[in-house]
Amino acid sequence: MIDFANRERENSDGLKVGGHQASSASMVSIMTALYFNYLDREDRVSVKPHAAPVFHAIQYLLGNLDKKYLTELRTAGGLQSYPSRTKDPDQVDFSTGSVGLGAVAPLFAAVTRRYVDAHFGKRPSSRFIAIIGDAELDEGNIWEALADPATNGLGNVMWIVDFNRQSLDRVIPGVRIKQWRSQFEAAGWHVKEIKYGSKLEMVFSQDGSTPFKKWFDDIPNEQYQSLFGLAPNEARLRFLEGAPQGVSDFLKQFNDVELIEILTDLGGHNLQSLLEGFQECDLVTDRPSVVFAYTIKGWHLPIAGNPRNHSAQITGNQIDEFRSKLGLSLENEWERFGPGTAEDALCLARGTMLSRSEHLPEITANVPTSTSAKIGLKASTQEVFGRVLTEISRDENIRPYLVTTAPDVATSTNLGGFINRLGVFSHEQRRRWNEDPMLKWAEGPQGQHIELGISEMNLFGLLGQLGLSREISGQPLIPIGTVYDPFVLRGLDAFIYSVYSGAKFIVTGTPSGITLAPEGGAHQSTITPSVGIELPGVVLIEPAYGKSLDWLLCDSVAHVAGSKIDTTPDLRPNELAFYFRLTTRAIDQTPFQDAIARIGEATIRSQVLAGAYRLVDGRVGLKNDDGKFSPVIHLVGCGAVMPEVLEAASELKNEGVIAHVIDITSPGRLYGSWQRTLKQGIRTANTPSLPGALRAIFNERAPIVSVHDSSSHALAWLGSALGAPQVAMGVDSFGQSGNIPDLYKIHDLSSGSIVNGALAALSLNS
Ligand SMILES: Cc1ncc(C[n+]2csc(CCOP(=O)(O)OP(=O)(O)O)c2C)c(N)n1
Ligand SMILES: [Mg+2]
């Protein structure tokens, strides 16, 4: 497949296609053992990124992939370079590609399954398996996942490390097996090494083999790897360099060809040794297992063990030789095994055994469009978030599906009310030692909050798998995570990974921005809105007022639940994750009440959901307004800064300026709808129309000032969308400790600065 894609398929751009022959060859034995013997239907497997061709080849043999794809590796619409849940035509359980992330996905899927079994009854058991490259163990996210108590004790998890002791650019110096072993064991894992193939085992069982075995274990990795490129007689000499006494004499009984076969007979290419190793792990039911399967990168290829083999491909002559060695010809190289052969029978039997039903259950309950959560005259969005969530959880039809999680910040992000009602999940009942009346932190199998240690990577890793529970464990959930907003970036790779994998969830980043004043610059997020706006599948939501948050949260819960009610799917395609960016600043709610009275609840609600509404109509109540000569400005605010925006509007009004105040409730949804209409225009070569959400709110042409407690960039596109001059105001330097008035002054977010911004925007317009 790789050779065809690179040497035979027409290449229209001259780029090397690639495909990793050596990494794939390293895995063929492990994956043969798994798919043609070991796996059951319910097992879920994550496949090392660079073994994607092996995975697809196996799916073809099992009858799950059409033959046409074999020649479409790395084409648009063909087989993806790395396994992709959402883009590959066959059934990929876990996407992989960014090393380390695919490795931990089955671990978090197993955490999810343990939760699902405890709440919805035990389902047919699954083993959660990750086949990973050894260099993936260099990624910190692996060790964060292992260290968290939430991942402890999962006997249905097995990782198989393709232990070829090579990474991308190098032969890994030394062999770090001792270090890896103790790190896994310290985290409570069972460790199994599959090092020797049957030939080696046989030799080791002979009398006098001890010095040889000791040297085989001690030889430096770089020296061992260099054997593969040598002729048999050279290989003997190279192996003996530095060997202790007795090794050379012992090996004289083997001729050079026999010896190289013995020396390169590693357990990771021996089906029997692999299966025995996997079965041993099955017997360990109280903790996860990791198998170190010793393999050869480029196994059976002329590039085996070569330090530069990661992206190397074998030549045309070499592939011809390889083809005939395997008994294939150009005519039959794409064929399945002949009908009636033992191999064909095995493929058929395994294909049937592993085939899965397509039925995925739905949540049938209707999610309310609004709750009766109490919102004070002054309220912060973070506080209202906690209240609304608690109210939603009172609905007995929705409650079972809700699951919250946080990296050690549950109470400080206002999940306390939810936890008090529904408890903390632990697979075993735990006794409560601390009778804190404010927080009833009861832990047991019925709890619906999963508390993690401080690892935002783990938060998004878990959210991603909770959000795929329907697909992977047959049980839809409504996952909601909370995190301090600046630290969304600590989990960003796992956030991206989760949405790339198609997971649905809600995440709340709070508190955010410099509004978190005294906490200082290291806690003040500035670029997170851009992340939320730009990530495909993610909708950034940043409401200013409590009631608007209530509507938006209900709507997001409905969307994650897959509920059909009032989610206007055609306006919001591809929405997977809802990212609420909130604040602890309590602000006066009266302006929103006034806006409801002016606009009407149904209209304002639909505008809030679409991303923006007019909080203040600058023409209403303007003294001596004949409309014609007064300058008009749009003051656009988002989130916590709304009081300053309103203040600026009234100052401008006193100066005779018609200042409309627009509250952007979802920069993400608004930007998404603008881009969709633009793209529609580009694709049809028509004048792009302005999306309804923008057209309805900005119904007169006027310059814009945008104000956001975030990088000014996040809303700086508005002027371009509306064809009007814009002054984008926001936080473009690191924050610091202080109080809100001081920090808003320092960062030009005070009402006075906004007035000046408005004057600048008006002058741009003239
Ligand atoms: C996060 C991340 N960083 C870098 C890469 C580029 N990369 C691809 S493969 C690889 C090394 C893989 O080595 P290993 O996991 O041992 O797999 P092998 O090819 O040896 O089987 C690297 C660094 C990547 N895919 N993901
Ligand atoms: Mg490797």
Coordinates of N, CA, C and O in Angstrom, one line a residue, residues 199-210 250 253-254:
K199 N 13.5 -19.2 19.3 CA 14.9 -19.6 19.0 C 15.8 -19.2 20.1 O 16.6 -20.0 20.6
L200 N 15.6 -17.9 20.5 CA 16.5 -17.4 21.6 C 16.2 -18.2 22.9 O 17.1 -18.7 23.6
E201 N 14.9 -18.5 23.2 CA 14.5 -19.2 24.4 C 15.2 -20.6 24.4 O 15.7 -21.1 25.4
M202 N 15.2 -21.2 23.2 CA 15.8 -22.6 23.1 C 17.3 -22.5 23.4 O 17.8 -23.3 24.2
V203 N 17.9 -21.5 22.8 CA 19.4 -21.4 23.1 C 19.6 -21.1 24.6 O 20.5 -21.7 25.2
F204 N 18.8 -20.3 25.2 CA 19.0 -19.9 26.6 C 18.8 -21.1 27.5 O 19.3 -21.2 28.6
S205 N 18.0 -22.1 27.0 CA 17.8 -23.3 27.8 C 18.9 -24.3 27.8 O 18.9 -25.2 28.6
Q206 N 19.9 -24.0 26.9 CA 21.1 -24.9 26.9 C 22.0 -24.7 28.0 O 22.2 -23.6 28.5
D207 N 22.7 -25.8 28.4 CA 23.8 -25.6 29.4 C 24.8 -24.7 28.9 O 25.2 -24.7 27.7
G208 N 25.4 -23.9 29.8 CA 26.5 -23.0 29.4 C 26.1 -21.7 28.7 O 26.9 -20.9 28.2
S209 N 24.8 -21.5 28.6 CA 24.3 -20.3 27.9 C 24.3 -19.0 28.7 O 24.1 -17.9 28.2
T210 N 24.6 -19.1 30.0 CA 24.4 -17.9 30.9 C 25.2 -16.7 30.4 O 24.6 -15.6 30.4
F250 N 30.8 -20.2 23.3 CA 29.4 -20.8 23.3 C 28.8 -20.6 22.0 O 28.1 -21.6 21.5
Q253 N 29.0 -23.0 18.2 CA 28.1 -24.1 17.7 C 27.2 -23.7 16.6 O 26.6 -24.5 15.9
F254 N 27.0 -22.4 16.4 CA 26.1 -21.9 15.3 C 26.9 -21.3 14.2 O 27.8 -20.6 14.4

